[in-house]
């Protein structure tokens, strides 16, 4: 495909020529190269691979969707934080599953308890990455490991209780603190072991799904963090005044709770919110400190992994909240991620986006931040501020009546935002999610086809097939594959 054709294709579906001037020339060449050996991965649960059989599942992935990269959890303590009594996941028969899916070498761990695997859990003692590699290598497939941060103190990882965040009222929070030296040591040990013990590893992804202190305080029972001694030290380096930040978070909590209790803000909700920020600007700096601490966690990992094996492709889970949360977007911008990222996995789960973004809007915007306007004005405004055309998305009433998917324009706009901001400094892989359990969207193949096509039109370098492989309907996997094949045909 020549450059002019690509240029024309890129402009399809975009009104105006604004994009043309913002696309540097080197990106065209880069996109051409990517189309030839496009990254097509899928995230899959380790227990699913063991239950179904690794060989046969890889066969299915290749034949149904041309998957060339398979990614699975090496550690999945995170799931405990979503379960009652923080118990481990179980098989359909009720047999508890391990949380560590690789063999560990205790020499890397200052605290030997961090490697503990209950021998009575299913698959304890096996190594999913080694077994996957054995089956994937002859097929020319790559193996990536993944971990989601188990940030809630559940008792799953010994010692986390001692690493708790401290909130603005001086009380211990439920989550671990990014800046606690023991927490930093925990991750150093896990990464050292994982990367050194798996020299064949092609890639690694880490995800952090917790949000910052400002929204955690807004009209909630909980209040912003973290005011522990380690964070206070970091704050001092930035010349922040913790007392002023503390007061600001207390005001934000009080303000949100008052509105939720029906109290009227004489100057209006939005102006009152701005008043609090102007009077307590330290909360904004504290929010950024918290987000920067979150990113520092990834930066340390990147440096450590590259120091052990520079071939490992290190990427980050850009969690779904990025697509609906304005404050996260303001404090965690794509254009700063390049220097510590080989690739980014952009979650564009168009099926669950309806219910999830509705919940976020209702908790923070409908009554509180945008409460000065009726929801018939503020909901379209909210979507517009996120960069989504309200005319192209379901209405609030539709979301309330039943789970409704967002349109492929949502996928397009968010992928385009990522591509334009990253500017080629890292690979951008879209992760269109569909068939998510618990959502009654009944996604059809045509929607999947459109979502994948739109992600490619936005200029992504590759794709993840689904949120999780095990939840995908075969007809939708085929639609995913058709979209990729049609795209390649058009561009060669
Ligand atoms: Zn702290």
Tab-separated table of C-alpha atoms and ligand atoms in Angstrom:
chain	number	residue	atom	x	y	z
A	1	UNK	CA	0.000	0.000	0.000
A	2	UNK	CA	1.429	3.397	-0.839
A	3	UNK	CA	1.447	6.316	1.479
A	4	UNK	CA	-1.265	8.207	-0.353
A	5	UNK	CA	-3.713	5.292	-0.046
A	6	UNK	CA	-3.047	4.982	3.625
A	7	UNK	CA	-3.502	8.689	3.981
A	8	UNK	CA	-6.896	8.503	2.321
A	9	UNK	CA	-7.957	5.517	4.386
A	10	UNK	CA	-6.948	7.264	7.578
A	11	UNK	CA	-9.241	10.118	6.848
A	12	UNK	CA	-12.271	7.938	6.287
A	13	UNK	CA	-14.894	8.619	8.865
A	14	UNK	CA	-13.184	11.736	10.108
A	15	UNK	CA	-14.764	15.053	9.469
A	16	UNK	CA	-12.381	17.758	8.325
A	17	UNK	CA	-8.673	17.435	7.758
A	18	UNK	CA	-7.445	18.233	11.249
A	19	UNK	CA	-5.951	14.768	11.612
A	20	UNK	CA	-3.926	15.060	8.431
A	21	UNK	CA	-1.769	17.821	9.809
A	22	UNK	CA	-1.375	16.156	13.187
A	23	UNK	CA	-0.070	12.868	11.729
A	24	UNK	CA	3.705	13.001	11.459
A	25	UNK	CA	5.153	11.310	8.368
A	26	UNK	CA	7.092	8.644	10.243
A	27	UNK	CA	3.792	7.281	11.533
A	28	UNK	CA	2.692	6.303	8.048
A	29	UNK	CA	5.714	4.081	7.564
A	30	UNK	CA	5.256	2.670	11.034
A	31	UNK	CA	1.618	1.811	10.368
A	32	UNK	CA	2.505	0.073	7.138
A	33	UNK	CA	5.038	-2.128	8.917
A	34	UNK	CA	2.555	-2.908	11.670
A	35	UNK	CA	-0.149	-3.949	9.195
A	36	UNK	CA	2.130	-6.583	7.741
A	37	UNK	CA	2.774	-8.353	11.046
A	38	UNK	CA	-0.011	-6.935	13.095
A	39	UNK	CA	-0.052	-7.709	16.803
A	40	UNK	CA	-3.134	-9.824	17.543
A	41	UNK	CA	-3.228	-11.041	21.103
A	42	UNK	CA	-5.731	-12.440	23.517
A	43	UNK	CA	-5.856	-12.393	27.313
A	44	UNK	CA	-6.783	-15.769	28.768
A	45	UNK	CA	-7.200	-17.096	32.302
A	46	UNK	CA	-4.660	-19.749	33.375
A	47	UNK	CA	-7.314	-22.055	34.822
A	48	UNK	CA	-9.168	-21.972	31.506
A	49	UNK	CA	-6.035	-23.052	29.649
A	50	UNK	CA	-5.414	-25.891	32.100
A	51	UNK	CA	-9.034	-27.040	32.011
A	52	UNK	CA	-9.486	-26.884	28.249
A	53	UNK	CA	-5.999	-28.070	27.331
A	54	UNK	CA	-3.280	-25.644	26.264
A	55	UNK	CA	-2.577	-27.223	22.864
A	56	UNK	CA	-6.165	-27.347	21.716
A	57	UNK	CA	-6.923	-23.837	22.944
A	58	UNK	CA	-3.946	-22.338	21.132
A	59	UNK	CA	-5.136	-24.180	18.044
A	60	UNK	CA	-8.568	-22.543	18.422
A	61	UNK	CA	-7.044	-19.099	18.918
A	62	UNK	CA	-4.969	-19.397	15.787
A	63	UNK	CA	-7.645	-20.841	13.572
A	64	UNK	CA	-10.507	-18.601	14.745
A	65	UNK	CA	-8.744	-15.274	15.082
A	66	UNK	CA	-5.139	-15.506	13.913
A	67	UNK	CA	-3.915	-14.878	17.464
A	68	UNK	CA	-0.128	-14.504	17.561
A	69	UNK	CA	0.300	-13.540	21.242
A	70	UNK	CA	-1.270	-15.149	24.270
A	71	UNK	CA	-1.240	-13.455	27.665
A	72	UNK	CA	-2.107	-14.996	31.013
A	73	UNK	CA	-1.915	-14.250	34.727
A	74	UNK	CA	1.240	-15.268	36.564
A	75	UNK	CA	-0.326	-14.008	39.826
A	76	UNK	CA	-4.006	-13.290	40.368
A	77	UNK	CA	-4.436	-12.318	44.028
A	78	UNK	CA	-6.440	-9.385	42.669
A	79	UNK	CA	-9.559	-11.490	42.213
A	80	UNK	CA	-9.826	-12.021	45.934
A	81	UNK	CA	-10.581	-8.362	46.494
A	82	UNK	CA	-13.781	-8.703	44.493
A	83	UNK	CA	-14.997	-11.788	46.359
A	84	UNK	CA	-16.928	-12.095	49.600
A	85	UNK	CA	-14.578	-12.809	52.531
A	86	UNK	CA	-11.652	-12.372	50.116
A	87	UNK	CA	-11.491	-16.066	49.283
A	88	UNK	CA	-9.593	-17.401	46.301
A	89	UNK	CA	-11.332	-18.253	43.009
A	90	UNK	CA	-12.767	-21.724	42.687
A	91	UNK	CA	-13.485	-24.255	39.962
A	92	UNK	CA	-17.109	-24.901	38.972
A	93	UNK	CA	-17.000	-27.793	41.448
A	94	UNK	CA	-15.975	-25.483	44.293
A	95	UNK	CA	-12.339	-26.491	44.434
A	96	UNK	CA	-10.111	-23.527	45.411
A	97	UNK	CA	-7.597	-22.374	42.799
A	98	UNK	CA	-4.056	-21.169	43.391
A	99	UNK	CA	-3.258	-17.435	43.176
A	100	UNK	CA	0.318	-18.002	42.001
A	101	UNK	CA	0.439	-19.716	38.607
A	102	UNK	CA	4.202	-19.994	38.251
A	103	UNK	CA	6.906	-21.742	40.212
A	104	UNK	CA	8.697	-19.317	42.499
A	105	UNK	CA	12.289	-19.198	43.695
A	106	UNK	CA	12.433	-18.114	47.338
A	107	UNK	CA	15.952	-16.728	46.975
A	108	UNK	CA	14.502	-13.587	45.417
A	109	UNK	CA	12.153	-12.828	48.321
A	110	UNK	CA	13.201	-10.964	51.493
A	111	UNK	CA	9.929	-12.202	53.025
A	112	UNK	CA	9.588	-15.917	52.223
A	113	UNK	CA	5.860	-15.827	52.980
A	114	UNK	CA	5.338	-13.827	49.785
A	115	UNK	CA	5.822	-16.992	47.759
A	116	UNK	CA	3.353	-19.051	49.750
A	117	UNK	CA	1.142	-21.312	47.696
A	118	UNK	CA	-1.456	-23.388	49.488
A	119	UNK	CA	-0.608	-26.960	48.361
A	120	UNK	CA	-4.289	-27.872	48.586
A	121	UNK	CA	-5.276	-25.395	45.871
A	122	UNK	CA	-5.726	-26.637	42.347
A	123	UNK	CA	-2.754	-26.219	39.971
A	124	UNK	CA	-0.356	-25.282	42.795
A	125	UNK	CA	3.181	-26.285	41.779
A	126	UNK	CA	2.638	-25.943	38.033
A	127	UNK	CA	3.999	-23.178	35.847
A	128	UNK	CA	1.549	-21.852	33.290
A	129	UNK	CA	4.158	-19.721	31.506
A	130	UNK	CA	6.574	-22.607	30.955
A	131	UNK	CA	3.775	-24.900	29.797
A	132	UNK	CA	2.378	-22.232	27.508
A	133	UNK	CA	5.782	-21.490	26.034
A	134	UNK	CA	6.292	-25.140	25.209
A	135	UNK	CA	3.071	-25.259	23.234
A	136	UNK	CA	3.264	-21.743	21.779
A	137	UNK	CA	6.839	-21.783	20.444
A	138	UNK	CA	6.318	-24.432	17.726
A	139	UNK	CA	3.272	-22.461	16.572
A	140	UNK	CA	5.203	-19.203	16.350
A	141	UNK	CA	3.085	-17.641	19.096
A	142	UNK	CA	4.429	-15.333	21.788
A	143	UNK	CA	3.748	-15.598	25.518
A	144	UNK	CA	3.086	-12.593	27.738
A	145	UNK	CA	2.554	-12.596	31.507
A	146	UNK	CA	0.144	-10.253	33.247
A	147	UNK	CA	-0.636	-9.098	36.767
A	148	UNK	CA	-3.365	-6.796	38.056
A	149	UNK	CA	-2.472	-4.943	41.227
A	150	UNK	CA	-4.061	-6.568	44.311
A	151	UNK	CA	-4.318	-3.212	46.052
A	152	UNK	CA	-6.999	-4.040	48.624
A	153	UNK	CA	-5.663	-5.529	51.858
A	154	UNK	CA	-7.392	-8.895	51.808
A	155	UNK	CA	-4.982	-11.032	53.806
A	156	UNK	CA	-3.946	-12.815	50.598
A	157	UNK	CA	-0.409	-11.427	50.694
A	158	UNK	CA	1.240	-11.540	54.133
A	159	UNK	CA	2.399	-8.218	55.509
A	160	UNK	CA	0.183	-5.974	53.388
A	161	UNK	CA	-1.687	-4.908	56.566
A	162	UNK	CA	1.477	-3.088	57.618
A	163	UNK	CA	1.653	-1.188	54.321
A	164	UNK	CA	-1.776	0.450	54.499
A	165	UNK	CA	-2.486	3.941	53.230
A	166	UNK	CA	-3.407	6.597	55.794
A	167	UNK	CA	-6.404	8.759	54.956
A	168	UNK	CA	-6.994	12.486	55.446
A	169	UNK	CA	-8.514	11.800	58.870
A	170	UNK	CA	-5.363	9.945	59.962
A	171	UNK	CA	-6.983	6.524	59.838
A	172	UNK	CA	-5.670	3.371	58.190
A	173	UNK	CA	-7.213	2.814	54.778
A	174	UNK	CA	-8.176	-0.477	53.122
A	175	UNK	CA	-5.544	-0.231	50.398
A	176	UNK	CA	-1.762	-0.560	50.310
A	177	UNK	CA	0.407	2.523	49.796
A	178	UNK	CA	2.459	2.832	46.593
A	179	UNK	CA	5.274	4.535	48.475
A	180	UNK	CA	5.657	2.064	51.327
A	181	UNK	CA	9.211	0.617	51.111
A	182	UNK	CA	7.991	-2.918	51.874
A	183	UNK	CA	5.413	-2.713	49.101
A	184	UNK	CA	8.149	-1.609	46.704
A	185	UNK	CA	10.255	-4.584	47.867
A	186	UNK	CA	7.362	-6.980	47.307
A	187	UNK	CA	7.132	-6.001	43.637
A	188	UNK	CA	10.882	-5.991	43.144
A	189	UNK	CA	10.965	-9.595	44.356
A	190	UNK	CA	8.010	-10.743	42.243
A	191	UNK	CA	9.374	-9.129	39.072
A	192	UNK	CA	12.933	-10.318	39.635
A	193	UNK	CA	11.738	-13.888	40.074
A	194	UNK	CA	9.233	-13.773	37.222
A	195	UNK	CA	11.580	-12.353	34.591
A	196	UNK	CA	14.728	-14.257	35.614
A	197	UNK	CA	12.921	-17.593	35.985
A	198	UNK	CA	11.188	-17.220	32.605
A	199	UNK	CA	13.914	-16.199	30.161
A	200	UNK	CA	11.565	-17.088	27.295
A	201	UNK	CA	9.002	-14.438	28.285
A	202	UNK	CA	8.134	-12.138	25.370
A	203	UNK	CA	6.097	-9.579	27.241
A	204	UNK	CA	4.593	-8.421	30.503
A	205	UNK	CA	1.602	-6.308	31.409
A	206	UNK	CA	0.740	-4.669	34.708
A	207	UNK	CA	-2.564	-3.036	35.580
A	208	UNK	CA	-3.625	-0.662	38.341
A	209	UNK	CA	-7.333	-0.108	38.631
A	210	UNK	CA	-7.598	2.100	41.693
A	211	UNK	CA	-8.587	5.739	41.337
A	212	UNK	CA	-7.286	8.882	42.987
A	213	UNK	CA	-8.217	10.589	46.267
A	214	UNK	CA	-10.393	13.399	44.923
A	215	UNK	CA	-13.230	11.277	43.598
A	216	UNK	CA	-12.762	8.850	46.506
A	217	UNK	CA	-13.747	11.748	48.780
A	218	UNK	CA	-16.543	13.311	46.732
A	219	UNK	CA	-19.786	12.453	48.473
A	220	UNK	CA	-18.399	9.180	49.807
A	221	UNK	CA	-18.010	7.649	53.274
A	222	UNK	CA	-14.328	7.198	52.576
A	223	UNK	CA	-11.879	10.030	52.276
A	224	UNK	CA	-8.738	10.714	50.259
A	225	UNK	CA	-5.321	9.212	50.927
A	226	UNK	CA	-2.355	8.929	51.440
A	227	UNK	CA	-0.897	10.743	54.410
A	228	UNK	CA	1.501	8.060	55.648
A	229	UNK	CA	5.061	8.987	56.619
A	230	UNK	CA	6.424	7.864	53.235
A	231	UNK	CA	3.948	9.949	51.266
A	232	UNK	CA	4.543	12.948	53.545
A	233	UNK	CA	8.226	12.728	52.609
A	234	UNK	CA	7.320	12.787	48.903
A	235	UNK	CA	4.958	15.691	49.531
A	236	UNK	CA	7.724	17.626	51.234
A	237	UNK	CA	9.951	17.228	48.168
A	238	UNK	CA	7.181	18.985	46.232
A	239	UNK	CA	6.762	21.587	48.948
A	240	UNK	CA	3.167	20.576	49.577
A	241	UNK	CA	1.410	21.333	52.824
A	242	UNK	CA	-0.337	18.155	54.022
A	243	UNK	CA	-2.556	20.085	56.454
A	244	UNK	CA	-3.956	22.200	53.645
A	245	UNK	CA	-4.541	19.122	51.472
A	246	UNK	CA	-6.237	17.328	54.359
A	247	UNK	CA	-8.626	20.233	54.909
A	248	UNK	CA	-9.415	20.346	51.215
A	249	UNK	CA	-10.359	16.657	51.077
A	250	UNK	CA	-12.557	17.097	54.148
A	251	UNK	CA	-14.317	20.008	52.421
A	252	UNK	CA	-14.815	17.975	49.224
A	253	UNK	CA	-16.273	15.093	51.208
A	254	UNK	CA	-18.587	17.419	53.135
A	255	UNK	CA	-19.698	19.191	49.960
A	256	UNK	CA	-20.597	15.981	48.116
A	257	UNK	CA	-22.383	14.494	51.098
A	258	UNK	CA	-24.393	17.703	51.645
A	259	UNK	CA	-25.622	17.648	48.034
A	260	UNK	CA	-26.477	13.956	48.271
A	261	UNK	CA	-28.481	14.811	51.416
A	262	UNK	CA	-30.484	17.375	49.449
A	263	UNK	CA	-28.764	20.552	50.614
A	264	UNK	CA	-28.843	23.438	48.176
A	265	UNK	CA	-25.602	25.199	47.185
A	266	UNK	CA	-26.520	28.891	47.091
A	267	UNK	CA	-23.900	29.724	44.448
A	268	UNK	CA	-24.577	26.557	42.508
A	269	UNK	CA	-22.808	23.197	42.698
A	270	UNK	CA	-20.112	23.870	40.169
A	271	UNK	CA	-19.133	27.268	41.530
A	272	UNK	CA	-19.082	25.859	45.054
A	273	UNK	CA	-16.761	23.081	43.870
A	274	UNK	CA	-14.456	25.633	42.249
A	275	UNK	CA	-14.511	27.669	45.475
A	276	UNK	CA	-13.238	24.652	47.396
A	277	UNK	CA	-10.450	24.100	44.879
A	278	UNK	CA	-9.423	27.764	44.915
A	279	UNK	CA	-9.420	27.842	48.686
A	280	UNK	CA	-7.624	24.500	49.000
A	281	UNK	CA	-5.480	24.172	45.872
A	282	UNK	CA	-3.276	21.632	47.642
A	283	UNK	CA	-5.861	18.906	46.981
A	284	UNK	CA	-5.091	19.174	43.274
A	285	UNK	CA	-1.363	18.819	43.862
A	286	UNK	CA	-2.100	15.907	46.211
A	287	UNK	CA	-4.185	14.181	43.568
A	288	UNK	CA	-1.295	14.510	41.127
A	289	UNK	CA	1.188	13.271	43.733
A	290	UNK	CA	-0.983	10.181	44.230
A	291	UNK	CA	-1.264	9.550	40.480
A	292	UNK	CA	2.468	10.131	40.004
A	293	UNK	CA	3.166	7.611	42.785
A	294	UNK	CA	0.955	5.161	40.909
A	295	UNK	CA	2.973	5.762	37.741
A	296	UNK	CA	6.265	5.548	39.606
A	297	UNK	CA	5.285	1.975	40.430
A	298	UNK	CA	5.189	1.225	36.685
A	299	UNK	CA	8.371	3.171	35.972
A	300	UNK	CA	10.275	1.099	38.531
A	301	UNK	CA	8.937	-2.091	36.962
A	302	UNK	CA	9.890	-0.982	33.472
A	303	UNK	CA	13.438	-0.188	34.494
A	304	UNK	CA	13.835	-3.424	36.428
A	305	UNK	CA	12.479	-5.662	33.660
A	306	UNK	CA	14.580	-3.984	30.975
A	307	UNK	CA	17.646	-4.350	33.228
A	308	UNK	CA	17.109	-8.122	33.385
A	309	UNK	CA	15.945	-8.803	29.849
A	310	UNK	CA	15.529	-5.885	27.499
A	311	UNK	CA	13.665	-8.034	24.990
A	312	UNK	CA	10.612	-8.321	27.236
A	313	UNK	CA	7.925	-6.027	25.841
A	314	UNK	CA	6.540	-4.114	28.796
A	315	UNK	CA	3.046	-2.692	28.585
A	316	UNK	CA	0.309	-1.305	30.763
A	317	UNK	CA	-3.354	-1.961	31.218
A	318	UNK	CA	-5.093	1.328	30.482
A	319	UNK	CA	-8.107	0.420	32.507
A	320	UNK	CA	-11.663	0.974	31.388
A	321	UNK	CA	-12.100	3.960	33.737
A	322	UNK	CA	-9.819	5.996	31.475
A	323	UNK	CA	-12.655	6.118	28.963
A	324	UNK	CA	-15.273	7.572	31.340
A	325	UNK	CA	-13.441	9.471	34.077
A	326	UNK	CA	-12.504	13.091	33.327
A	327	UNK	CA	-10.324	13.485	36.406
A	328	UNK	CA	-8.309	10.342	35.649
A	329	UNK	CA	-7.764	11.670	32.137
A	330	UNK	CA	-6.563	15.016	33.490
A	331	UNK	CA	-3.974	13.453	35.812
A	332	UNK	CA	-2.887	10.426	33.760
A	333	UNK	CA	-2.254	11.509	30.203
A	334	UNK	CA	-1.227	9.309	27.339
A	335	UNK	CA	1.395	11.738	26.125
A	336	UNK	CA	3.599	11.166	29.177
A	337	UNK	CA	3.607	7.355	28.981
A	338	UNK	CA	6.003	6.748	26.081
A	339	UNK	CA	9.326	6.768	27.974
A	340	UNK	CA	8.325	3.849	30.213
A	341	UNK	CA	6.100	1.852	27.853
A	342	UNK	CA	6.661	-0.488	24.956
A	343	UNK	CA	2.954	-0.782	24.449
A	344	UNK	CA	-0.409	0.215	25.902
A	345	UNK	CA	-3.526	-1.895	26.120
A	346	UNK	CA	-6.458	0.473	25.745
A	347	UNK	CA	-9.618	-1.021	27.261
A	348	UNK	CA	-12.572	-0.145	25.042
A	349	UNK	CA	-15.193	-2.559	26.339
A	350	UNK	CA	-18.089	-1.152	24.370
A	351	UNK	CA	-20.610	-3.575	25.845
A	352	UNK	CA	-20.156	-2.786	29.544
A	353	UNK	CA	-19.370	0.896	28.908
A	354	UNK	CA	-23.079	1.785	29.099
A	355	UNK	CA	-23.762	0.606	32.618
A	356	UNK	CA	-20.310	1.421	33.944
A	357	UNK	CA	-20.157	5.011	32.686
A	358	UNK	CA	-23.763	5.574	33.775
A	359	UNK	CA	-22.771	4.564	37.313
A	360	UNK	CA	-19.794	6.923	37.261
A	361	UNK	CA	-21.951	9.767	35.933
A	362	UNK	CA	-24.666	9.191	38.518
A	363	UNK	CA	-22.242	8.987	41.450
A	364	UNK	CA	-20.155	12.051	40.627
A	365	UNK	CA	-21.788	14.268	38.024
A	366	UNK	CA	-25.549	14.000	37.792
A	367	UNK	CA	-26.355	15.344	41.257
A	368	UNK	CA	-22.994	16.728	42.352
A	369	UNK	CA	-20.560	18.307	39.895
A	370	UNK	CA	-23.028	18.932	37.050
A	371	UNK	CA	-26.070	19.095	39.325
A	372	UNK	CA	-26.827	22.689	38.290
A	373	UNK	CA	-28.289	21.348	35.039
A	374	UNK	CA	-31.028	18.846	34.390
A	375	UNK	CA	-29.681	15.427	33.402
A	376	UNK	CA	-31.150	15.796	29.916
A	377	UNK	CA	-28.490	18.507	29.393
A	378	UNK	CA	-25.712	17.281	31.657
A	379	UNK	CA	-25.501	13.694	30.360
A	380	UNK	CA	-24.883	14.728	26.725
A	381	UNK	CA	-22.465	17.337	28.083
A	382	UNK	CA	-20.622	14.634	30.029
A	383	UNK	CA	-20.291	12.490	26.885
A	384	UNK	CA	-19.182	15.494	24.843
A	385	UNK	CA	-16.474	16.345	27.358
A	386	UNK	CA	-15.221	12.768	27.019
A	387	UNK	CA	-15.026	13.264	23.258
A	388	UNK	CA	-18.041	11.089	22.404
A	389	UNK	CA	-20.816	12.458	20.215
A	390	UNK	CA	-24.014	12.051	22.298
A	391	UNK	CA	-26.010	11.626	19.093
A	392	UNK	CA	-24.022	8.475	18.322
A	393	UNK	CA	-24.487	6.861	21.745
A	394	UNK	CA	-27.527	5.460	23.553
A	395	UNK	CA	-29.449	7.875	25.782
A	396	UNK	CA	-29.417	7.762	29.558
A	397	UNK	CA	-32.980	6.383	29.481
A	398	UNK	CA	-31.866	3.505	27.286
A	399	UNK	CA	-29.026	2.662	29.654
A	400	UNK	CA	-31.426	2.754	32.574
A	401	UNK	CA	-34.006	0.549	30.869
A	402	UNK	CA	-31.466	-2.190	30.063
A	403	UNK	CA	-27.778	-2.743	29.420
A	404	UNK	CA	-26.928	-1.098	26.122
A	405	UNK	CA	-23.644	-1.115	24.223
A	406	UNK	CA	-21.828	2.008	23.177
A	407	UNK	CA	-21.396	2.417	19.437
A	408	UNK	CA	-18.177	1.810	17.518
A	409	UNK	CA	-17.624	5.579	17.485
A	410	UNK	CA	-16.713	5.243	21.182
A	411	UNK	CA	-13.979	2.772	20.242
A	412	UNK	CA	-12.824	5.038	17.439
A	413	UNK	CA	-12.662	8.235	19.487
A	414	UNK	CA	-10.787	6.751	22.440
A	415	UNK	CA	-8.304	4.884	20.239
A	416	UNK	CA	-7.724	8.036	18.194
A	417	UNK	CA	-7.134	10.054	21.373
A	418	UNK	CA	-4.537	7.499	22.491
A	419	UNK	CA	-2.789	7.325	19.102
A	420	UNK	CA	-2.639	11.111	18.749
A	421	UNK	CA	-1.292	11.624	22.262
A	422	UNK	CA	1.203	8.759	22.295
A	423	UNK	CA	2.642	10.000	18.966
A	424	UNK	CA	4.386	6.744	18.170
A	425	UNK	CA	6.360	6.651	21.440
A	426	UNK	CA	4.763	3.282	22.280
A	427	UNK	CA	2.614	0.755	20.449
A	428	UNK	CA	-1.095	1.280	20.995
A	429	UNK	CA	-3.126	-1.928	21.160
A	430	UNK	CA	-6.897	-1.597	21.345
A	431	UNK	CA	-8.743	-4.071	23.523
A	432	UNK	CA	-12.346	-4.101	22.407
A	433	UNK	CA	-14.317	-5.983	25.042
A	434	UNK	CA	-17.524	-7.842	24.228
A	435	UNK	CA	-19.583	-10.731	25.632
A	436	UNK	CA	-18.679	-9.713	29.169
A	437	UNK	CA	-20.614	-11.856	31.651
A	438	UNK	CA	-23.139	-10.005	33.805
A	439	UNK	CA	-24.073	-7.546	31.044
A	440	UNK	CA	-27.202	-8.139	29.071
A	441	UNK	CA	-26.103	-6.402	25.866
A	442	UNK	CA	-26.386	-9.346	23.494
A	443	UNK	CA	-23.538	-8.098	21.302
A	444	UNK	CA	-23.897	-9.143	17.672
A	445	UNK	CA	-21.095	-9.922	15.191
A	446	UNK	CA	-21.770	-6.739	13.227
A	447	UNK	CA	-21.026	-4.626	16.323
A	448	UNK	CA	-17.753	-6.465	16.899
A	449	UNK	CA	-16.804	-6.070	13.251
A	450	UNK	CA	-17.484	-2.332	13.395
A	451	UNK	CA	-15.640	-1.832	16.687
A	452	UNK	CA	-12.516	-3.597	15.398
A	453	UNK	CA	-12.651	-1.739	12.083
A	454	UNK	CA	-12.999	1.586	13.852
A	455	UNK	CA	-10.070	0.858	16.160
A	456	UNK	CA	-7.929	0.133	13.095
A	457	UNK	CA	-9.175	3.266	11.346
A	458	UNK	CA	-8.066	5.232	14.382
A	459	UNK	CA	-4.538	3.995	13.729
A	460	UNK	CA	-3.873	1.454	16.489
A	461	UNK	CA	-0.832	-0.810	16.058
A	462	UNK	CA	-2.557	-3.994	17.117
A	463	UNK	CA	-5.474	-5.549	18.959
A	464	UNK	CA	-6.366	-7.722	21.877
A	465	UNK	CA	-9.256	-10.021	21.089
A	466	UNK	CA	-11.761	-9.427	23.888
A	467	UNK	CA	-11.468	-8.642	27.554
A	468	UNK	CA	-10.966	-12.364	28.328
A	469	UNK	CA	-10.825	-15.173	25.782
A	470	UNK	CA	-13.014	-17.529	27.803
A	471	UNK	CA	-16.038	-15.213	27.706
A	472	UNK	CA	-16.180	-14.722	23.934
A	473	UNK	CA	-18.845	-16.246	21.718
A	474	UNK	CA	-17.409	-17.979	18.692
A	475	UNK	CA	-19.527	-15.969	16.240
A	476	UNK	CA	-18.063	-12.757	17.690
A	477	UNK	CA	-14.494	-14.068	17.550
A	478	UNK	CA	-15.078	-14.787	13.864
A	479	UNK	CA	-16.400	-11.235	13.373
A	480	UNK	CA	-13.255	-9.895	15.049
A	481	UNK	CA	-11.120	-11.959	12.677
A	482	UNK	CA	-13.102	-10.907	9.615
A	483	UNK	CA	-12.605	-7.243	10.473
A	484	UNK	CA	-8.835	-7.711	10.795
A	485	UNK	CA	-8.641	-9.715	7.560
A	486	UNK	CA	-10.710	-7.176	5.636
A	487	UNK	CA	-8.555	-4.378	6.963
A	488	UNK	CA	-5.375	-6.140	5.868
A	489	UNK	CA	-6.829	-6.841	2.429
A	490	UNK	CA	-7.673	-3.181	1.957
A	491	UNK	CA	-4.254	-2.028	3.043
A	492	UNK	CA	-1.983	-4.265	1.030
B	1	LIG	ZN1	1.478	6.504	51.738
